[in-house]
Structures are given as C-alpha cells and as structure tokens.
Amino acid sequence: MAFARACSVALVGVEGVVVEVQADLEPGVAAFTLVGLPDKSLVESRDRVRAAVVNSGAEWPQRKLTVGLSPASVPKGGSGFDLAVACAVLGASERVDPRSIAGLVLIGELGLDGRVRPVRGVLPAVLAAAEAGYRQVVVPEQTVGEASLVPGVSVLGVRSLRQLIAVLNDEPVPEEEPVPEGPDPMLAGLMVPGAGVGTGLATAPGEGPDLADVAGQRMARLALEVAAAGGHHLLLTGPPGAGKTMLAERLVGVLPALTRQESLEVTAVHSVAGILPPGQPLVSRPPYCAPHHSATMPSLVGGGNGLPRPGAVSLAHRGVLFLDEAPEFASKVLDALRQPLESGHVVVARSGGVVRLPARFLMVLAANPCPCGQHTAQGAGCECPPSVIRRYAARMSGPLLDRVDLRVEVEPVHRRDLLAQGGRGETSAQVAERIRTARERSAARLDGTPWTVNGEVPGHELRTRWPVAPGALAAPERDLERGLLTARGLDRVLRVAWTIADLAGRDCPGPQDVELALELRTGVSRGAPLPVGARGAS
C-alpha cells in the first residue's frame, strides 16, 4: 500500500481550516474516489488533476486511488485543493518524496495543461496555515504578494505543476512559456463576475472627489467631519440636488489610512469575495460600498448557496457603507443592519453552516423628506398627502435610527454659495488633517482598551471612566426625562460630544460640546457655536 499526505485550507467565510489531503493507492481496478464532503467544483478536480499530472510529464497510477479530505466534517469547496491533491497523488506513487510534501500547505487550481491558476482567498488561507503552525506554503505565482503579507511564512510561487515537481525533487526548474501580451487569462480566478466587482474598492489619496467641491452646507460638512473623526453613523435628509450624495462620496477621502491589522482584515474579505484587483495585494485605504436600493438581504449582510459569502456590510468593513435613497430599501433589509451596527460583525446561518463575517463600517444614510422630495424645500410645492409622507418616513424603523448618532438636514444650496467665485470650502486634505489629529487624541485616551474611536465605546464606560464636565449633561438629561431621547440616544450624545472635544483640542467635553452633539443628534438647534473649521466651510 502506498500512502502520502499534503495540506491545504478550506475557507469558512473569511476564516480558514487546515485540511489534510490524504492519498492512498491499492491494487485493484483503476479508479479515483474523492471523499470528505467535497462540493461539485471540488469533485470535478479529479478530472483536472489527472489531466494536469499527465500533461506535466508524470505517469498517472493505474491502481485504485482514494483521496480523503480531513477533517471530513468540514464542508469543502472550490478549486484551491487541486495542487494539494495532485502532490498527494504524486507522493503516493513515489514520483515525489512523500516526506517533502508532508509539511507543506498547497493552494492553487490546476489547468488541464498543468499550469497553476490563482484562486480567491489566499490571504485568509495563509493566515489560517500560519496560526496552525505551518511555515511553508506553495501558491500560484500571481498571488505571491498576497501570501507574503503573512509574517513568519515562507512562500513559494509556482507557475506550473512541472516546476513544483522539479523543486520537490531538487531537479532543474523548467522554464515555462511566457504569458502572451494582452489580458492574462490566468487572472480570471481572482475576479468573480457578478460578485460586485468594483464594489468596495478603495481609491488612492488625492484621486477621489474633493470636499471643496461641496458648496455651502456648513452643518452637513461639520457632521461629516465628526462622523469621520469618531466613527459615528450619519443620516442626511434633504431635497434632491442638495448634495447628500456628494457629501457621502467624499467621506472616504477624509478617513485616515488603515493600520496594518485593519488592512489585513479588509484584504482578507476582498480576497474571499473576489474583488481584490490583481497586482494590489494589500488594501491600505478604507473601502467605499454603495449598493443599489434594490439590494436583497443576502447581498447586503451576506448569503448565497451553501456557505454564506460576504455581503455589502463586510465589503465595507473598516470603510463607508452608503445607502442612498434609504427609504427605498426594503424595511427588512434595513433592519438587518441593526446587529452589525452594534457588534461590528454579522453572523449568517445557512443550511451549509454558520459564518461570522466582519462588518465594522461607517454607515451613511441619505433620504428625501417625502416621495417627491419637496416637502421641506422653500418655495416648492409638495403634493404628497400627509399619510404618504408618514409612511415614507416610517420605512426607516425607530430602532435603526436610534443607532444613528448624527442626523442632519441638508438644506437647498443658495445661489450665493453655488455661484460665488473663490468661495470654495476647505479641501479634503485640510479636513483630513484635523480628523487625523482628533483620532490620535482619542486613540491615546483609549490606549489599553479594545476600542479605537469614540463611536465604539460603550455608554457605561463613558459615564464611569471618562465623565464630562459637571452640569454639561443638563440638556440631554431633560430630553431623556421627557421621552425625547432614549438611554441609547444619551450614550450616543456622549460619544459625539467626546469627538467634538477631540476636534477642538479639549481634554473634556464642556456644555457647548454636549449641546452641539445634541443638536447633531436631534436636528433641533440649541444655539451651540460651530467649530472654526465648520464656520469657514462656506
């Protein structure tokens, strides 16, 4: 009996499980049996592996072959097991030394000609291998940059199975024919049609739209700055053409760059989802995701056949999720956001298993005041009946809006602001610098805690560990007693007040900071003075 083993990785959401691929050869009628809960794409690897081995110059064993994937209780799918299956078969037939592949983690799809094709999810797969104690991985040449992001792991990139056989046997590595000019068909495995290609991708600094393009809108610009500095969710309400979408599109341009750990988290999600561009192994800027209002619940929170796949909330992880025309979304779809808004992750249960996906994003909602959009516009006639307006506003439920820290009405742009020469507001670079300084202040205060921005700190911690100035909470306490503010709303006001104090360079929020936070929360003017940056925005 001939036996050999190799290792690969099965992805469950964005987390990996190391799978041992065992190959056993016994005398008998030539047959190839694959066991261990493989899906359809993995069952088809039998034909791919056989053709790849033969076309790589190796002899296919004419005996009874059984390949087992262990642990057998974990569902396995995809074509990334091809390379491990081929090496296990070659080890069992003694074409390569079984000891040389026993400690290797092999990830890659095989073409019929023996070439190794890239697959999705290489980064989370290598992370799982490193956590399991493996230190050597073999991946397709096109994904070496992605796999090399994991420290402490030796990465070997190969173009073909022939090259890998030569490396394992200490033979001269054959040269493969160069890829012809034009589009590389080998990269097709990294970008999945219909998976939202282009959705959630980040732009480089200075390449996106600039905040200086927005005319007027002092309060809306202030709310945008506070949202970016503290990680607060934002609702923009106003008539069509006032600039709600313009503001939301410029929010990602003022956010700080991702930390190393955040970049790895975002890159892992994008790699699994199949939207990581070739040649860009690491996402360093916050992503931006803006699904259409016809999006279904699985497309927003994650789902699909078998094991769930990342949805829009996960593609926007550590970035911005913009829901334009929010009342047009299905009510159940919007309410599905309540869990990830609080916890920073989403748990999706399907028949194929339960998956926990990261979903810590900054949400921006944009809504018209009524179906025609003219309910609050000055000088315009709104013909929507009051009952229609109420039903339209009720599409966003109270529990969802209670989780939104900032609610700002975007007023129509005045002619003097729109046509003023040289009256542009502050640029994204100027606002981003203030936000960076404010985040540094909050990070220093929160050092040693599991939180990094004010929007993540629980209200109990704010009230006990970081109390505000005496008497500063008089206004929100009155609103709480009158039923105008919930207990969660009071905590949100505290979070926003700390962010405003960080932007102003104060060590502790004062009454003016709390009043401004309450105004941004309720939309009711409290007479609080605007910060210097906001006053100069017009």
Coordinates of C-alpha atoms in Angstrom, one line a residue:
M1 CA 0.0 0.0 0.0
A2 CA 1.3 3.5 -1.0
F3 CA 0.3 6.5 1.1
A4 CA 1.1 10.2 1.1
R5 CA -0.3 13.4 2.7
A6 CA -0.3 17.1 1.9
C7 CA -2.2 20.0 3.3
S8 CA -4.5 22.7 2.0
V9 CA -7.0 25.2 3.5
A10 CA -10.8 25.2 3.5
L11 CA -12.4 28.7 3.9
V12 CA -15.5 29.1 6.0
G13 CA -16.4 32.7 5.4
V14 CA -13.2 34.6 5.9
E15 CA -11.7 32.1 8.3
G16 CA -9.7 29.1 7.3
V17 CA -9.4 25.5 8.4
V18 CA -6.3 23.5 7.6
V19 CA -7.3 20.3 5.7
E20 CA -5.1 17.3 5.4
V21 CA -5.3 15.7 1.9
Q22 CA -4.5 12.0 2.1
A23 CA -3.9 9.8 -1.0
D24 CA -4.0 6.0 -0.8
L25 CA -3.1 3.6 -3.6
E26 CA -4.1 0.0 -3.5
P27 CA -4.1 -2.9 -6.0
G28 CA -7.3 -3.1 -8.0
V29 CA -9.3 -1.7 -10.9
A30 CA -8.1 1.8 -11.7
A31 CA -10.5 4.3 -10.1
F32 CA -10.3 7.7 -8.5
T33 CA -12.5 8.3 -5.4
L34 CA -12.7 11.6 -3.6
V35 CA -14.2 11.7 -0.1
G36 CA -14.5 14.3 2.7
L37 CA -17.6 16.4 2.0
P38 CA -16.5 17.9 -1.3
D39 CA -18.8 20.2 -3.3
K40 CA -19.4 20.0 -7.1
S41 CA -16.4 22.1 -8.0
L42 CA -14.1 20.0 -5.8
V43 CA -15.4 16.7 -7.2
E44 CA -14.5 17.9 -10.7
S45 CA -10.9 18.2 -9.5
R46 CA -10.5 14.5 -10.3
D47 CA -10.5 15.2 -14.0
R48 CA -8.4 18.4 -13.7
V49 CA -5.8 16.7 -11.6
R50 CA -5.5 13.7 -13.8
A51 CA -5.0 15.7 -17.0
A52 CA -2.6 18.1 -15.2
V53 CA -0.4 15.3 -13.9
V54 CA -0.2 13.6 -17.3
N55 CA 0.5 16.8 -19.2
S56 CA 3.2 17.6 -16.7
G57 CA 5.2 14.6 -17.8
A58 CA 4.3 12.3 -14.8
E59 CA 2.7 8.9 -15.0
W60 CA -0.8 8.5 -13.6
P61 CA -1.1 5.5 -11.3
Q62 CA -3.2 2.7 -12.8
R63 CA -4.5 1.5 -9.4
K64 CA -7.3 2.1 -7.1
L65 CA -6.8 5.6 -5.8
T66 CA -8.7 7.1 -2.8
V67 CA -8.2 10.7 -1.8
G68 CA -9.6 11.8 1.6
L69 CA -10.0 15.3 2.9
S70 CA -9.7 15.5 6.7
P71 CA -11.5 16.6 8.8
A72 CA -14.4 15.1 6.9
S73 CA -17.0 17.0 8.9
V74 CA -16.0 20.4 7.4
P75 CA -17.6 21.3 4.1
K76 CA -15.1 21.9 1.4
G77 CA -15.5 23.7 -1.9
G78 CA -13.6 25.5 -4.6
S79 CA -10.7 24.6 -6.9
G80 CA -8.0 25.6 -4.5
F81 CA -7.4 22.0 -3.4
D82 CA -6.2 20.9 -6.8
L83 CA -2.5 21.4 -6.1
A84 CA -2.6 19.6 -2.8
V85 CA -4.5 16.6 -4.3
A86 CA -2.0 16.3 -7.2
C87 CA 1.0 16.4 -4.9
A88 CA -0.6 13.8 -2.6
V89 CA -1.2 11.5 -5.6
L90 CA 2.4 12.0 -6.8
G91 CA 3.7 11.3 -3.3
A92 CA 1.7 8.1 -3.1
S93 CA 3.0 6.9 -6.5
E94 CA 6.5 7.9 -5.3
R95 CA 7.0 10.4 -8.1
V96 CA 8.0 12.8 -5.4
D97 CA 9.2 12.1 -1.9
P98 CA 6.2 11.9 0.5
R99 CA 8.3 13.5 3.2
S100 CA 8.9 16.6 1.1
I101 CA 5.2 17.5 1.0
A102 CA 4.1 16.4 4.4
G103 CA 4.7 19.8 6.0
L104 CA 3.6 21.9 3.0
V105 CA 0.4 23.8 2.6
L106 CA -0.5 23.9 -1.1
I107 CA -3.1 26.3 -2.5
G108 CA -4.0 26.6 -6.2
E109 CA -6.1 25.5 -9.1
L110 CA -4.7 23.3 -11.9
G111 CA -5.4 23.8 -15.5
L112 CA -5.5 20.8 -17.8
D113 CA -2.1 21.7 -19.2
G114 CA -0.6 21.6 -15.7
R115 CA -0.4 25.4 -15.1
V116 CA -1.2 26.6 -11.6
R117 CA -4.0 29.2 -11.7
P118 CA -4.7 31.7 -8.9
V119 CA -7.7 31.3 -6.6
R120 CA -9.6 33.6 -4.2
G121 CA -9.0 33.8 -0.5
V122 CA -5.2 33.2 -0.5
L123 CA -4.5 35.7 2.3
P124 CA -7.0 34.2 4.9
A125 CA -5.9 30.7 3.9
V126 CA -2.2 31.5 4.6
L127 CA -3.2 33.2 7.8
A128 CA -5.0 30.1 8.9
A129 CA -2.0 28.0 8.0
A130 CA 0.3 30.2 10.0
E131 CA -2.0 30.1 13.0
A132 CA -1.9 26.3 12.8
G133 CA 1.9 26.3 12.9
Y134 CA 2.8 25.7 9.3
R135 CA 5.7 27.8 8.0
Q136 CA 5.9 26.8 4.3
V137 CA 3.2 27.4 1.7
V138 CA 3.0 27.0 -2.1
V139 CA 0.7 29.3 -4.0
P140 CA 0.3 30.4 -7.6
E141 CA 2.9 32.9 -8.8
Q142 CA 0.3 35.6 -9.3
T143 CA -0.7 35.6 -5.6
V144 CA 2.8 35.5 -4.0
G145 CA 2.4 39.2 -3.0
E146 CA -0.8 38.5 -1.2
A147 CA 0.5 35.4 0.6
S148 CA 3.7 37.2 1.6
L149 CA 1.7 39.6 3.8
V150 CA 1.6 37.0 6.5
P151 CA 4.8 37.3 8.6
G152 CA 6.8 34.2 9.5
V153 CA 5.7 32.1 6.5
S154 CA 8.0 31.1 3.6
V155 CA 6.1 31.5 0.3
L156 CA 6.9 29.6 -2.9
G157 CA 5.2 30.8 -6.0
V158 CA 5.0 28.4 -9.0
R159 CA 3.7 28.7 -12.5
S160 CA 3.1 25.0 -13.2
L161 CA 3.0 21.6 -11.6
R162 CA 6.1 20.7 -13.6
Q163 CA 8.0 23.4 -11.7
L164 CA 6.8 22.2 -8.4
I165 CA 7.8 18.6 -9.1
A166 CA 11.2 19.8 -10.0
V167 CA 11.6 21.9 -6.8
L168 CA 10.4 18.9 -4.6
N169 CA 12.9 16.5 -6.3
D170 CA 15.8 19.0 -6.3
E171 CA 15.9 18.9 -10.1
P172 CA 16.5 21.9 -12.5
V173 CA 13.4 24.0 -12.6
P174 CA 12.0 24.1 -16.2
E175 CA 11.1 27.4 -17.8
E176 CA 7.5 28.0 -18.7
E177 CA 6.4 29.8 -21.8
P178 CA 5.8 33.5 -21.1
V179 CA 2.3 34.7 -21.0
P180 CA 1.3 36.3 -24.3
E181 CA 0.7 40.0 -24.5
G182 CA -2.7 41.3 -23.7
P183 CA -5.1 40.2 -20.9
D184 CA -3.8 37.4 -18.8
P185 CA -6.5 34.6 -18.6
M186 CA -4.7 33.2 -15.6
L187 CA -6.0 36.1 -13.5
A188 CA -9.7 35.3 -14.2
G189 CA -9.8 33.3 -11.0
L190 CA -9.2 36.4 -8.9
M191 CA -12.1 38.5 -10.2
V192 CA -15.6 36.9 -10.0
P193 CA -18.2 38.1 -12.4
G194 CA -21.4 39.1 -10.6
A195 CA -19.7 39.3 -7.2
G196 CA -19.8 43.1 -7.2
V197 CA -16.5 43.8 -8.9
G198 CA -15.6 47.3 -8.2
T199 CA -17.8 47.5 -5.2
G200 CA -16.0 48.2 -2.0
L201 CA -12.7 49.2 -3.7
A202 CA -10.7 52.0 -2.2
T203 CA -9.2 55.0 -4.0
A204 CA -5.7 56.3 -3.5
P205 CA -5.3 59.6 -1.6
G206 CA -5.9 62.6 -3.8
E207 CA -7.6 60.6 -6.5
G208 CA -11.2 60.7 -5.3
P209 CA -13.6 63.7 -5.2
D210 CA -12.6 66.6 -3.0
L211 CA -14.7 68.1 -0.2
A212 CA -14.0 71.5 -1.6
D213 CA -16.5 70.8 -4.4
V214 CA -19.4 71.0 -2.0
A215 CA -20.9 74.4 -1.9
G216 CA -22.3 75.7 1.4
Q217 CA -23.7 73.1 3.8
R218 CA -21.9 74.1 7.0
M219 CA -23.8 71.8 9.3
A220 CA -23.6 68.9 6.9
R221 CA -19.9 69.3 6.5
L222 CA -19.5 69.5 10.3
A223 CA -21.5 66.3 10.7
L224 CA -19.3 64.6 8.1
E225 CA -16.2 65.7 9.9
V226 CA -17.5 64.5 13.2
A227 CA -18.6 61.2 11.7
A228 CA -15.1 60.6 10.3
A229 CA -13.3 61.6 13.4
G230 CA -15.3 59.4 15.8
G231 CA -16.7 56.6 13.6
H232 CA -20.3 57.8 14.1
H233 CA -23.2 56.8 11.7
L234 CA -24.8 59.6 9.8
L235 CA -28.3 60.3 8.3
L236 CA -28.5 63.1 5.7
T237 CA -32.1 64.3 4.9
G238 CA -32.9 66.9 2.3
P239 CA -34.4 67.6 -1.1
P240 CA -32.9 66.2 -4.3
G241 CA -29.9 68.0 -5.6
A242 CA -28.9 69.4 -2.2
G243 CA -25.6 67.5 -2.1
K244 CA -26.3 64.4 0.0
T245 CA -24.6 62.0 -2.4
M246 CA -21.7 64.4 -2.9
L247 CA -21.0 64.6 0.8
A248 CA -21.2 60.8 1.3
E249 CA -18.8 60.1 -1.7
R250 CA -16.3 62.5 -0.1
L251 CA -16.4 60.9 3.3
V252 CA -13.9 58.1 2.5
G253 CA -11.4 60.7 1.3
V254 CA -11.0 62.3 4.7
L255 CA -10.7 59.0 6.6
P256 CA -7.2 58.0 7.9
A257 CA -5.3 55.2 6.2
L258 CA -5.9 51.7 7.5
T259 CA -3.5 50.3 10.1
R260 CA -1.6 47.1 9.3
Q261 CA -4.1 44.9 11.1
E262 CA -7.1 46.7 9.5
S263 CA -5.5 46.3 6.1
L264 CA -5.1 42.6 6.6
E265 CA -8.8 42.3 7.7
V266 CA -10.1 44.3 4.7
T267 CA -7.8 42.5 2.2
A268 CA -8.9 39.1 3.5
V269 CA -12.6 40.0 3.0
H270 CA -12.0 41.4 -0.5
S271 CA -9.9 38.3 -1.5
V272 CA -12.6 35.9 -0.4
A273 CA -15.3 38.0 -2.2
G274 CA -13.3 38.0 -5.4
I275 CA -12.9 41.8 -5.8
L276 CA -9.2 42.2 -4.9
P277 CA -7.6 43.7 -8.0
P278 CA -4.6 41.7 -9.4
G279 CA -1.4 43.5 -8.6
Q280 CA -2.9 45.1 -5.4
P281 CA -2.1 42.5 -2.7
L282 CA -2.9 44.9 0.2
V283 CA -5.8 47.3 0.6
S284 CA -4.4 50.3 2.5
R285 CA -7.3 52.8 2.2
P286 CA -10.8 52.5 3.7
P287 CA -13.2 50.9 1.2
Y288 CA -16.4 52.5 0.0
C289 CA -19.5 50.5 -0.8
A290 CA -22.8 51.9 -2.2
P291 CA -25.3 49.1 -3.0
H292 CA -28.4 50.0 -5.0
H293 CA -31.7 50.3 -3.1
S294 CA -33.0 47.2 -4.8
A295 CA -30.4 45.1 -3.0
T296 CA -31.6 41.9 -1.3
M297 CA -30.9 40.9 2.3
P298 CA -28.3 38.2 1.3
S299 CA -26.5 40.7 -0.9
L300 CA -26.3 43.2 2.0
V301 CA -25.5 41.1 5.0
G302 CA -24.1 38.0 3.3
G303 CA -25.5 34.8 1.9
G304 CA -25.6 32.6 -1.1
N305 CA -25.9 28.9 -1.8
G306 CA -24.0 26.6 0.6
L307 CA -21.7 28.6 2.9
P308 CA -22.6 32.3 3.0
R309 CA -20.4 34.8 1.2
P310 CA -19.5 38.3 2.3
G311 CA -22.2 40.9 1.7
A312 CA -22.0 44.7 1.3
V313 CA -21.6 45.2 5.1
S314 CA -18.5 43.1 5.0
L315 CA -17.1 44.6 1.8
A316 CA -17.4 48.0 3.6
H317 CA -15.5 46.7 6.7
R318 CA -13.3 49.5 8.1
G319 CA -14.8 51.8 5.5
V320 CA -18.0 53.5 4.4
L321 CA -21.4 51.9 3.6
F322 CA -23.5 54.4 1.8
L323 CA -27.2 53.7 1.4
D324 CA -28.6 56.3 -1.0
E325 CA -32.4 56.6 -1.1
A326 CA -32.5 54.7 2.2
P327 CA -36.4 54.7 2.4
E328 CA -36.5 52.8 -0.9
F329 CA -34.7 49.8 0.6
A330 CA -36.9 47.0 1.9
S331 CA -37.7 47.5 5.6
K332 CA -36.5 44.0 6.5
V333 CA -33.2 44.7 4.7
L334 CA -32.6 47.9 6.7
D335 CA -33.5 46.3 10.0
A336 CA -30.9 43.5 9.2
L337 CA -28.3 46.2 9.8
R338 CA -29.1 46.6 13.5
Q339 CA -27.0 43.7 14.6
P340 CA -23.7 44.6 12.8
L341 CA -24.1 48.3 13.7
E342 CA -23.9 47.3 17.4
S343 CA -21.5 44.4 17.3
G344 CA -19.2 45.1 14.4
H345 CA -19.8 41.7 12.8
V346 CA -22.6 39.7 11.3
V347 CA -23.5 36.0 11.9
V348 CA -25.2 34.4 8.9
A349 CA -26.7 30.9 9.4
R350 CA -27.5 28.8 6.3
S351 CA -28.0 25.1 5.7
G352 CA -24.3 24.8 4.8
G353 CA -23.1 26.2 8.1
V354 CA -22.9 29.3 10.3
V355 CA -20.4 32.0 9.3
R356 CA -19.2 35.0 11.3
L357 CA -18.1 37.9 9.0
P358 CA -16.5 41.2 10.0
A359 CA -18.7 44.2 9.5
R360 CA -17.4 47.3 11.4
F361 CA -18.3 50.0 9.0
L362 CA -19.3 53.7 9.0
M363 CA -22.9 53.9 7.7
V364 CA -24.2 56.9 5.9
L365 CA -28.0 57.1 5.0
A366 CA -29.4 59.6 2.6
A367 CA -33.1 60.2 2.3
N368 CA -35.6 62.6 0.8
P369 CA -38.2 64.2 3.1
C370 CA -41.0 62.7 1.0
P371 CA -41.5 60.7 -2.2
C372 CA -41.4 63.8 -4.3
G373 CA -38.6 65.3 -2.3
Q374 CA -40.1 68.8 -2.0
H375 CA -41.7 68.6 1.4
T376 CA -39.3 70.9 3.2
A377 CA -37.9 72.8 0.2
Q378 CA -38.5 76.5 0.4
G379 CA -40.7 77.9 -2.4
A380 CA -41.5 74.5 -3.8
G381 CA -44.9 72.8 -3.7
C382 CA -45.2 69.3 -2.2
E383 CA -48.3 67.5 -3.3
C384 CA -47.7 64.3 -1.2
P385 CA -50.6 63.7 1.3
P386 CA -49.6 63.6 5.0
S387 CA -50.3 59.9 5.2
V388 CA -47.9 59.2 2.4
I389 CA -45.2 61.3 4.0
R390 CA -45.6 59.4 7.3
R391 CA -45.5 56.0 5.6
Y392 CA -42.4 57.1 3.6
A393 CA -40.5 58.2 6.8
A394 CA -41.6 55.1 8.6
R395 CA -39.7 52.9 6.2
M396 CA -36.7 53.5 8.3
S397 CA -37.6 52.0 11.7
G398 CA -37.1 53.7 15.0
P399 CA -34.7 51.1 16.3
L400 CA -32.5 51.6 13.3
L401 CA -32.5 55.4 13.5
D402 CA -31.8 55.1 17.3
R403 CA -28.4 53.6 16.3
V404 CA -27.6 56.6 14.1
D405 CA -25.5 59.2 16.0
L406 CA -25.8 62.1 13.6
R407 CA -29.0 63.3 11.9
V408 CA -28.6 66.4 9.7
E409 CA -30.9 68.2 7.4
V410 CA -29.2 69.1 4.1
E411 CA -30.7 72.4 3.0
P412 CA -31.0 73.5 -0.6
V413 CA -27.9 75.3 -1.9
H414 CA -28.2 79.1 -2.0
R415 CA -27.3 80.9 -5.2
R416 CA -24.6 82.9 -3.5
D417 CA -22.9 79.7 -2.3
L418 CA -23.2 77.9 -5.7
L419 CA -22.1 80.8 -7.9
A420 CA -19.6 82.5 -5.6
Q421 CA -16.2 83.0 -7.2
G422 CA -13.3 81.7 -5.0
G423 CA -15.7 80.8 -2.2
R424 CA -14.8 77.1 -2.1
G425 CA -14.8 75.5 1.3
E426 CA -12.0 73.6 2.9
T427 CA -10.3 70.8 0.9
S428 CA -10.4 67.1 1.9
A429 CA -6.7 67.3 2.8
Q430 CA -7.3 70.1 5.3
V431 CA -10.3 68.3 6.9
A432 CA -8.4 65.0 6.9
E433 CA -5.6 66.6 8.9
R434 CA -8.0 67.7 11.7
I435 CA -9.6 64.3 11.7
R436 CA -6.2 62.6 12.0
T437 CA -5.3 64.8 15.0
A438 CA -8.6 64.1 16.7
R439 CA -8.2 60.4 16.2
E440 CA -4.7 60.5 17.7
R441 CA -6.2 62.2 20.8
S442 CA -8.9 59.6 21.1
A443 CA -6.5 56.7 20.5
A444 CA -4.2 58.0 23.2
R445 CA -7.1 58.2 25.6
L446 CA -8.4 54.7 24.7
D447 CA -5.0 53.1 24.8
G448 CA -5.1 49.7 26.5
T449 CA -8.9 49.3 25.8
P450 CA -10.5 47.2 23.0
W451 CA -11.8 50.4 21.3
T452 CA -10.0 52.8 18.9
V453 CA -12.6 55.5 18.2
N454 CA -15.3 57.2 20.3
G455 CA -18.1 55.6 18.3
E456 CA -17.1 52.1 19.6
V457 CA -17.0 53.0 23.3
P458 CA -20.0 51.7 25.4
G459 CA -22.0 54.3 27.2
H460 CA -21.4 52.7 30.6
E461 CA -17.6 53.2 30.1
L462 CA -18.1 56.8 29.0
R463 CA -20.2 57.6 32.1
T464 CA -17.9 56.0 34.6
R465 CA -14.3 56.2 33.3
W466 CA -14.5 59.4 31.3
P467 CA -17.1 61.7 32.8
V468 CA -17.8 65.1 31.2
A469 CA -17.7 68.5 32.9
P470 CA -20.2 69.0 35.8
G471 CA -23.5 70.2 34.5
A472 CA -22.7 69.5 30.9
L473 CA -25.4 66.9 30.6
A474 CA -28.3 69.1 31.7
A475 CA -29.9 69.4 28.3
P476 CA -29.8 65.7 27.3
E477 CA -31.0 64.7 30.7
R478 CA -34.0 66.9 30.3
D479 CA -34.7 65.3 26.9
L480 CA -34.3 61.9 28.5
E481 CA -36.9 62.7 31.2
R482 CA -39.4 64.0 28.6
G483 CA -39.0 60.9 26.5
L484 CA -37.4 62.8 23.6
L485 CA -34.2 60.8 24.0
T486 CA -33.6 57.1 24.7
A487 CA -30.9 55.7 27.0
R488 CA -29.0 54.6 23.9
G489 CA -29.5 58.1 22.5
L490 CA -27.9 59.7 25.6
D491 CA -24.9 57.4 25.2
R492 CA -24.7 58.4 21.5
V493 CA -24.7 62.1 22.5
L494 CA -21.9 61.4 24.9
R495 CA -19.8 59.7 22.2
V496 CA -20.4 62.6 19.8
A497 CA -19.5 65.2 22.5
W498 CA -16.2 63.5 23.1
T499 CA -15.4 63.6 19.3
I500 CA -16.3 67.3 19.1
A501 CA -14.0 67.9 22.1
D502 CA -11.2 65.9 20.3
L503 CA -11.6 68.0 17.2
A504 CA -11.5 71.2 19.3
G505 CA -8.4 70.0 21.2
R506 CA -10.1 69.9 24.6
D507 CA -9.4 67.3 27.2
C508 CA -13.0 67.0 28.3
P509 CA -16.4 67.9 26.7
G510 CA -18.0 71.0 28.1
P511 CA -21.6 72.2 27.9
Q512 CA -21.1 73.6 24.4
D513 CA -19.8 70.3 23.1
V514 CA -22.7 68.4 24.6
E515 CA -25.3 70.9 23.2
L516 CA -23.7 70.7 19.7
A517 CA -23.8 66.9 19.9
L518 CA -27.4 67.0 21.0
E519 CA -28.2 69.3 18.1
L520 CA -26.5 66.9 15.6
R521 CA -28.4 64.1 17.2
T522 CA -31.9 65.6 17.2
G523 CA -31.7 68.2 14.5
V524 CA -33.1 70.8 16.9
S525 CA -30.9 73.9 17.1
R526 CA -29.5 74.5 20.6
G527 CA -27.6 77.7 19.8
A528 CA -24.2 76.0 20.2
P529 CA -21.3 77.7 18.4
L530 CA -19.8 75.8 15.4
P531 CA -16.2 74.9 15.4
V532 CA -13.8 77.1 13.5
G533 CA -13.5 74.6 10.6
A534 CA -17.2 74.4 10.1
R535 CA -17.7 78.2 10.2
G536 CA -15.1 78.5 7.5
A537 CA -16.7 75.9 5.3
S538 CA -18.9 78.3 3.4

